[in-house]
Every structure is written in C-alpha cells, then in structure tokens.
C-alpha cells in the first residue's frame, strides 16, 4: 500500500492518473486461447496429429485430455488472471454427446457445454473454424483446393463455424470474434500463384455471404509454415485486400506471421486509419512462428502503446495465440495473459499527450530523455495494487497454486 501510494504520487507528478489507468485496464477483455491447454489437440480424435505447418513441441506432463480437464485447468488459470476475460475456442473443441459430427456438420449444440461454462464463469467466447488436423486437409489445402468437393466441404465448415459464433454472441450478449486461418500453401515454387488465391477468394465470398449479427469476421495471413515454405495462399496482401474490399471482414494481425524486421506495433495505426476493428493474435516468435509464451518484451509493450495511443482499446480485439508443450500449460496461460495486461497497464501509465506534443513541436531531445526516465518509474507497484484490487495473487504469489495443482491433478494424468 505504501509503495502504491508512492507510485501514485510519482506518476501524478508527470500528469498520469494511475487510478484511471487501473479502471480502464479492468474493462479490456483478453481472449485466452483454449489450445494452450492441450497442445492444439482438440476433442475429436485423440491422437490425431497437429497438421497445417504449425507445431507444439515438448512433452511436459499433464496436458488436458477431455473437456472436463481443459475446463478445470482453465478455471485455475482464470482465477489467477485479473480483469475481463474471454475464452477463444477452435471448432476442434466441440463437445459431442453421442454421435460425432464432422467439421462441415458442426452445430451450436456441440458447443452448448462451452456456453454454459462461459456463463457460469462470467467470461466471453470467441471462435475459430479449424482448417487443419483433418483427413480432408491432409495435403495441406482447404479453401483453395483444386478439387471442388474438398473446397465445398471446407466452405460448409466455414459457414457452420460462423453460425456457432453467432450463437455465442446471442447467448452471451457480446460480440464474438470468428477468425479464419487456413494452412494452404506449397512446399516448393508453385507453377500457379494466382489460381489458388482466386479459389480462396471465391470460397471466402461463399462463407461470408450470410449476414450474422454479433460476429466479427476475421482473416489471418501468414508468411510460411513448416512444409509450406515457398508459398502461402493467404498472404498478407491477399487478406488485407480482401478485408479492405469486404466491409465487415477484418484483417487479423498475428505478430508471428511477418518477416523478421516487420513489427505489428507499426501495422496497428496503419490499419486503424482504415478499419473500425482490428483483431490481434499476440504471440512470441522465436526465429520463426514458434508461438512461445508471451513475455513482457519491448515489442509487446510497443503493441500495447499503439493500442492505447490510437484510442484503440475498443477497436482492437486482443487474443493470444501460443502453444508451448514443454512447460506447465497453466503457467503458460497465466504468464502470457498477465504479460499482455502488464503491457497495457504500462502503456496506460504513459503521459501520451505530452509525448505527442513533444513530437509535434519537434523537441526530440526532450522526448527521448523523458521516455527514458519513465522506464524507471515504479510500474510494478501499480500492477501489484491492481492484482490486489482484482483479488488475484501478485507476481511470485500465484506460482505456488499452479505447482500444487500440478502435484495434485496434472501429475496423475496418464
Ligand atoms: C497459425 C495461426 C493460427 C493458429 C491457431 C491455432 O499459424 O497463427 O492462428 O495458431 O488458430
Ligand atoms: Zn494466429
């Protein structure tokens, strides 16, 4: 408390209202990806390999093997994360009571269990069609497949998924982000780069034809994946152009999906100049799209600063997307989600208006000096206070609970 009062005074002297920052922070939802809990396996066919050029590496014990286990693990994570939360589901996490439905026949009823979960925990839901880890995606092609029957199957999956997202929105009274990422691409130099993109465009037009209230439709681009190194159908230019020419479809930015010196922090204000919504997948690429747990690093802080500076807290839909199977998966959720929130808090504790004025006045010397001074301000004391007010443990205090759960529950899973 004393430390917080002192921090409040220090920030107050540079015109930053820490109380207001905490009030804002607790209203910003973070969409927590369910797939960190089971290495992107899903519940359809235990043992089906993860395909599509993405990989979860590691074999840390205790991964969730059923909806019950995943929900129990999420419960612990949710209890250790402050603020508003949503759970981000993939279609492969359908809960079947009795007969299974294939991807193109998925229905809202297969996600009833998740709606009940979300309602009882007071969290929101987001959704993703799953265009990978399926026999009809075995050759790595889905919505751009040259075979019209395979394409039609995946178009039906896209349509079914959007209806599930609309069901979530209606049930929970909150917009549902429905994000389409497809693995389609070629390992070696293609003989035709346009054909697959025209087929993808046509498939997307069919999928998005139906107007569905409450659904935020998104498309996610990528540079390359494992096994599809030469060419990705859904490239950045393709989807950005698609979103720009299709009102109501948004371009999702995953910060693991660009060339190494490109940064998503710079893309945020570029897109916010044109789009009223901007979905994100926040991850941590290590040499490639490795999806390591999000740490409190410079680019994460810069992403958060751009969201705050652009007055984008309502427009930017923050989702997480990483999957590390080499560490305790609940700790992975807790660390990554809290880091996203810490980055937002640190952005909210900037005298942004003053900095902007210094830039406009051309006083770059003072701007540099003041920003460097701010780096040593006691931001951690405000974070601790925030955790206390949100009734979650502070840094260093949550870890013991995760270890106890590992001992009692995770270590007993086969
Ligand atoms: C893959 C994309 C995609 C997936 C998840 C599981 O490169 O980032 O978002 O990670 O949908
Ligand atoms: Zn992603």
XYZ file of C-alpha atoms and ligand atoms in Angstrom:
426
model
C 0.000 0.000 0.000
C 2.789 2.394 0.903
C 4.604 1.523 -2.284
C 1.433 2.060 -4.266
C 0.825 5.484 -2.683
C 4.372 6.495 -3.513
C 3.999 5.242 -7.114
C 0.712 7.106 -7.457
C 2.423 10.310 -6.346
C 5.343 9.869 -8.744
C 3.098 9.218 -11.736
C 0.810 12.036 -10.640
C 3.710 14.495 -10.920
C 4.039 13.752 -14.634
C 0.299 14.027 -15.168
C -0.555 10.306 -15.129
C -3.651 9.199 -13.214
C -2.912 5.659 -12.008
C -6.435 5.144 -10.648
C -7.879 5.889 -14.061
C -5.351 3.541 -15.709
C -6.461 0.655 -13.482
C -10.148 1.451 -14.084
C -9.586 1.268 -17.839
C -7.422 -1.858 -17.689
C -10.040 -3.941 -15.918
C -12.550 -3.340 -18.712
C -10.274 -4.580 -21.530
C -11.047 -8.196 -22.423
C -8.200 -10.535 -23.276
C -9.176 -13.591 -25.276
C -7.374 -16.605 -23.847
C -6.735 -19.353 -26.397
C -8.031 -22.709 -25.170
C -5.465 -24.546 -27.293
C -2.500 -23.868 -24.979
C -4.105 -26.341 -22.556
C -3.770 -29.415 -24.764
C -1.148 -28.570 -27.402
C -3.831 -27.802 -30.042
C -5.156 -31.384 -29.951
C -8.917 -30.814 -29.568
C -11.508 -33.427 -28.663
C -12.429 -35.033 -31.966
C -9.981 -37.884 -32.302
C -7.470 -38.305 -29.513
C -4.115 -38.786 -31.144
C -4.820 -37.021 -34.474
C -1.587 -35.236 -35.336
C -1.421 -31.450 -35.424
C -1.038 -30.505 -39.086
C -1.107 -27.345 -41.141
C 2.510 -26.314 -40.726
C 2.195 -25.387 -37.050
C 3.839 -27.294 -34.231
C 3.548 -27.653 -30.464
C 6.825 -29.091 -29.243
C 7.562 -30.585 -25.830
C 6.047 -33.315 -23.692
C 5.520 -31.719 -20.295
C 3.194 -33.972 -18.322
C -0.430 -33.151 -17.565
C -1.983 -31.950 -20.791
C -5.781 -31.805 -20.765
C -7.394 -34.829 -22.475
C -11.085 -34.012 -22.211
C -13.437 -31.030 -21.961
C -13.660 -31.577 -18.198
C -9.890 -31.494 -17.772
C -9.455 -28.472 -20.026
C -12.197 -26.586 -18.185
C -10.716 -27.455 -14.798
C -7.299 -26.240 -15.936
C -8.824 -23.072 -17.343
C -10.605 -22.481 -14.041
C -7.303 -22.307 -12.230
C -5.804 -20.016 -14.879
C -8.867 -17.721 -14.782
C -8.612 -17.444 -11.002
C -5.036 -16.164 -11.332
C -5.636 -13.623 -14.107
C -7.151 -10.208 -13.301
C -9.616 -8.247 -15.406
C -12.068 -9.238 -18.146
C -11.507 -12.472 -19.993
C -12.832 -14.351 -22.974
C -12.045 -17.928 -23.949
C -11.043 -18.438 -27.559
C -12.218 -21.807 -28.909
C -11.413 -23.747 -32.043
C -14.030 -25.840 -33.843
C -11.989 -28.922 -32.936
C -13.047 -28.380 -29.301
C -16.673 -29.378 -29.962
C -18.195 -31.452 -27.183
C -20.049 -34.471 -28.524
C -22.655 -36.274 -26.504
C -23.177 -39.402 -28.544
C -22.569 -39.256 -32.301
C -19.715 -37.146 -33.563
C -20.276 -34.612 -36.315
C -17.693 -33.940 -38.986
C -16.381 -30.393 -39.358
C -18.905 -29.485 -42.042
C -21.818 -30.598 -39.857
C -20.917 -28.835 -36.624
C -23.830 -27.166 -34.872
C -24.259 -24.722 -31.996
C -25.457 -27.620 -29.825
C -21.943 -29.086 -29.950
C -20.740 -26.013 -28.078
C -23.521 -25.813 -25.507
C -21.145 -27.020 -22.813
C -18.810 -24.126 -23.543
C -21.653 -21.601 -23.412
C -22.657 -22.986 -20.008
C -19.025 -22.781 -18.922
C -18.689 -19.183 -20.121
C -21.927 -18.098 -18.454
C -21.089 -19.678 -15.127
C -17.565 -18.193 -15.086
C -18.576 -14.769 -16.360
C -16.263 -14.907 -19.372
C -16.902 -14.273 -23.064
C -16.285 -16.596 -26.027
C -14.518 -16.225 -29.366
C -14.353 -18.804 -32.130
C -12.180 -20.225 -34.911
C -13.047 -22.678 -37.661
C -10.407 -25.453 -37.706
C -8.980 -25.946 -41.184
C -6.210 -28.353 -40.143
C -5.605 -31.690 -38.358
C -8.241 -33.388 -40.524
C -8.104 -36.042 -43.287
C -9.573 -33.566 -45.808
C -6.660 -31.206 -45.120
C -4.041 -33.947 -45.356
C -2.355 -32.397 -48.384
C -2.291 -29.003 -46.707
C -5.007 -27.462 -48.900
C -8.527 -26.464 -47.858
C -10.402 -23.411 -49.160
C -8.034 -23.090 -52.124
C -8.019 -26.789 -53.014
C -8.197 -27.531 -56.758
C -10.815 -30.224 -56.038
C -14.227 -28.504 -55.842
C -15.601 -31.146 -53.472
C -12.877 -30.601 -50.908
C -13.332 -26.866 -51.226
C -17.073 -27.231 -50.743
C -16.516 -29.301 -47.587
C -14.395 -26.542 -46.067
C -16.797 -23.831 -47.201
C -19.527 -25.693 -45.306
C -17.208 -25.760 -42.298
C -16.678 -22.010 -42.558
C -20.430 -21.382 -42.729
C -21.115 -23.749 -39.799
C -18.422 -22.010 -37.750
C -19.867 -18.543 -38.308
C -23.257 -19.798 -37.133
C -21.646 -21.132 -33.975
C -20.025 -17.725 -33.448
C -23.441 -16.065 -33.902
C -24.873 -18.462 -31.315
C -22.140 -17.440 -28.844
C -22.869 -13.760 -29.479
C -26.609 -14.253 -28.973
C -26.215 -16.376 -25.843
C -23.632 -14.181 -24.165
C -24.811 -10.795 -25.429
C -21.302 -9.899 -26.549
C -19.637 -9.756 -29.984
C -17.788 -12.933 -30.961
C -14.566 -12.756 -32.945
C -14.620 -15.525 -35.579
C -11.197 -15.900 -37.126
C -10.303 -17.849 -40.253
C -6.796 -19.094 -40.651
C -6.066 -21.733 -43.279
C -2.802 -23.622 -43.766
C -2.941 -23.629 -47.585
C 0.335 -23.304 -49.419
C 3.076 -25.145 -51.269
C 6.395 -26.536 -50.173
C 8.188 -25.625 -53.373
C 7.952 -22.965 -56.045
C 4.379 -23.022 -57.355
C 3.525 -23.209 -61.041
C 0.425 -21.089 -60.414
C 0.195 -18.474 -57.698
C -2.984 -16.747 -58.832
C -5.290 -19.769 -59.240
C -5.245 -20.810 -55.553
C -5.844 -17.221 -54.474
C -8.832 -16.824 -56.790
C -10.251 -20.077 -55.436
C -9.715 -18.861 -51.860
C -11.410 -15.570 -52.681
C -14.422 -17.403 -54.067
C -14.600 -19.716 -51.025
C -14.469 -16.755 -48.644
C -17.230 -14.974 -50.559
C -19.440 -18.029 -50.050
C -18.571 -18.294 -46.361
C -19.210 -14.614 -45.618
C -22.377 -14.315 -47.715
C -24.726 -14.724 -44.746
C -25.131 -11.641 -42.512
C -24.763 -12.725 -38.915
C -25.287 -10.268 -36.075
C -22.669 -10.144 -33.354
C -19.986 -11.908 -35.395
C -16.696 -10.135 -36.071
C -15.355 -11.978 -39.118
C -11.583 -12.024 -39.495
C -8.983 -13.452 -41.846
C -5.433 -14.199 -40.690
C -2.464 -14.110 -43.037
C 0.909 -15.725 -42.741
C 4.315 -15.791 -44.461
C 5.034 -19.507 -44.334
C 4.582 -22.691 -42.317
C 6.557 -25.893 -41.859
C 6.198 -27.841 -45.105
C 4.753 -24.842 -46.963
C 7.880 -22.745 -47.149
C 7.616 -21.489 -50.723
C 4.126 -20.080 -50.931
C 1.187 -19.224 -48.686
C -2.143 -18.683 -50.409
C -3.482 -16.431 -47.637
C -0.664 -13.924 -47.656
C -0.723 -10.510 -46.020
C -1.501 -8.636 -49.244
C -4.232 -11.093 -50.139
C -6.157 -10.819 -46.870
C -5.579 -7.120 -46.375
C -7.044 -6.526 -49.824
C -9.873 -8.943 -49.112
C -10.788 -7.201 -45.845
C -10.453 -3.741 -47.405
C -12.878 -4.684 -50.161
C -15.384 -6.598 -47.992
C -16.975 -4.404 -45.306
C -17.476 -6.386 -42.106
C -14.457 -8.639 -42.694
C -11.364 -7.664 -40.720
C -7.685 -8.375 -41.170
C -6.256 -10.139 -38.113
C -2.617 -9.451 -37.277
C -0.609 -12.289 -35.708
C 2.793 -10.931 -34.704
C 4.438 -14.263 -35.554
C 3.362 -14.049 -39.188
C 5.590 -11.394 -40.716
C 9.134 -11.041 -41.952
C 11.567 -10.744 -39.047
C 12.095 -6.969 -39.111
C 8.429 -6.121 -39.671
C 6.568 -5.195 -36.495
C 2.870 -5.421 -35.730
C 3.117 -2.338 -33.487
C 3.600 -0.258 -36.646
C 0.796 -2.042 -38.503
C -1.783 -1.218 -35.792
C -2.007 2.537 -36.522
C -1.784 1.837 -40.260
C -4.869 -0.398 -40.144
C -6.741 1.756 -37.643
C -6.591 4.560 -40.197
C -8.971 2.444 -42.329
C -10.728 -0.185 -40.172
C -13.067 0.297 -37.210
C -11.984 -3.031 -35.731
C -8.622 -4.722 -35.570
C -8.252 -8.266 -34.244
C -4.868 -9.454 -32.959
C -3.140 -12.723 -32.198
C -0.429 -11.890 -29.735
C 2.364 -14.427 -29.664
C 6.175 -14.576 -29.391
C 8.011 -15.764 -32.475
C 11.493 -17.160 -31.873
C 13.396 -17.295 -35.198
C 10.150 -18.431 -36.848
C 6.447 -18.586 -35.968
C 7.362 -20.669 -32.932
C 4.486 -19.494 -30.701
C 6.443 -19.184 -27.459
C 4.684 -17.817 -24.368
C 4.226 -14.042 -24.493
C 6.816 -12.247 -22.333
C 6.917 -8.620 -21.244
C 9.247 -7.556 -24.029
C 9.783 -4.338 -25.935
C 7.619 -5.217 -28.947
C 4.756 -6.364 -26.709
C 4.959 -3.032 -24.876
C 5.040 -1.177 -28.184
C 1.959 -3.080 -29.403
C 0.160 -2.081 -26.196
C 1.307 1.542 -26.543
C -0.063 1.758 -30.056
C -3.409 0.314 -28.960
C -3.659 2.889 -26.158
C -2.271 5.851 -28.117
C -4.599 5.197 -31.039
C -7.529 5.181 -28.630
C -7.980 1.637 -29.843
C -8.911 -0.257 -26.678
C -12.452 -0.798 -28.000
C -11.436 -1.353 -31.617
C -8.543 -3.750 -31.126
C -9.664 -7.258 -30.185
C -6.784 -8.762 -28.241
C -6.416 -12.524 -28.489
C -3.459 -14.679 -27.541
C -2.009 -17.414 -29.736
C 0.859 -19.532 -28.497
C 1.316 -23.136 -27.503
C 4.330 -24.351 -25.582
C 4.157 -28.034 -24.638
C 7.493 -28.017 -22.799
C 6.294 -26.246 -19.635
C 3.330 -26.298 -17.275
C 0.451 -25.253 -19.535
C -1.489 -23.382 -16.864
C 1.595 -21.322 -16.026
C 1.908 -20.626 -19.767
C -1.624 -19.174 -19.819
C -1.089 -17.167 -16.648
C 2.289 -15.710 -17.634
C 1.277 -14.795 -21.186
C -2.099 -13.288 -20.310
C -0.814 -11.306 -17.349
C 2.046 -10.034 -19.510
C -0.410 -8.730 -22.083
C -2.200 -6.924 -19.268
C 1.036 -5.595 -17.803
C 1.979 -4.210 -21.213
C -1.408 -2.465 -21.403
C -1.013 -1.077 -17.895
C 2.439 0.245 -18.682
C 1.007 1.895 -21.831
C -1.824 3.438 -19.799
C 0.795 4.879 -17.428
C 2.433 6.975 -20.131
C 1.860 10.723 -20.434
C 0.896 10.043 -24.065
C -0.474 13.507 -24.762
C 2.715 15.183 -23.576
C 4.884 12.877 -25.647
C 2.779 13.509 -28.731
C 3.102 17.262 -28.208
C 6.888 16.972 -27.947
C 6.939 15.103 -31.263
C 4.753 17.729 -32.933
C 6.911 20.523 -31.542
C 9.981 18.756 -32.896
C 11.549 18.529 -29.435
C 13.038 15.078 -29.911
C 15.805 15.560 -27.328
C 13.333 16.140 -24.536
C 11.091 13.344 -25.834
C 13.973 10.887 -25.666
C 15.074 11.994 -22.196
C 11.561 11.856 -20.742
C 10.763 8.469 -22.198
C 13.991 7.046 -20.836
C 13.221 8.499 -17.395
C 9.757 6.900 -17.480
C 11.279 3.456 -17.915
C 12.456 3.581 -14.292
C 9.072 4.540 -12.828
C 7.558 2.046 -10.334
C 5.090 0.428 -12.700
C 5.342 -2.889 -10.799
C 3.874 -1.281 -7.680
C 0.779 -0.261 -9.624
C 0.479 -3.785 -11.077
C 0.618 -5.301 -7.587
C -2.090 -2.912 -6.406
C -4.205 -3.796 -9.451
C -3.874 -7.540 -8.757
C -4.869 -6.947 -5.133
C -7.952 -4.975 -6.111
C -8.918 -7.654 -8.661
C -8.460 -10.281 -5.935
C -5.814 -12.288 -7.746
C -2.346 -13.086 -6.421
C 0.533 -10.737 -7.203
C 3.734 -11.667 -9.031
C 5.509 -14.528 -7.367
C 2.380 -15.409 -5.368
C 0.369 -17.342 -7.970
C 3.077 -19.858 -8.813
C 2.640 -21.987 -5.690
C -1.011 -22.622 -6.579
C -0.064 -23.868 -10.022
C 2.580 -26.164 -8.554
C 0.123 -27.539 -6.004
C -2.369 -28.265 -8.816
C 0.386 -29.926 -10.812
C 1.170 -32.163 -7.843
C -2.465 -32.967 -7.025
C -4.003 -33.185 -10.507
C -1.708 -32.848 -13.528
C 0.930 -35.327 -12.413
C -1.770 -38.011 -12.105
C -2.841 -37.737 -15.750
C -1.505 -40.503 -17.957
C -1.244 -20.474 -37.293
C -2.126 -19.371 -36.837
C -3.406 -19.792 -36.165
C -3.224 -20.928 -35.175
C -4.391 -21.155 -34.244
C -4.331 -22.485 -33.598
O -0.037 -20.046 -37.727
O -1.433 -18.483 -36.018
O -3.990 -18.690 -35.577
O -2.094 -20.753 -34.387
O -5.556 -20.912 -34.894
Zn -2.547 -16.932 -35.061
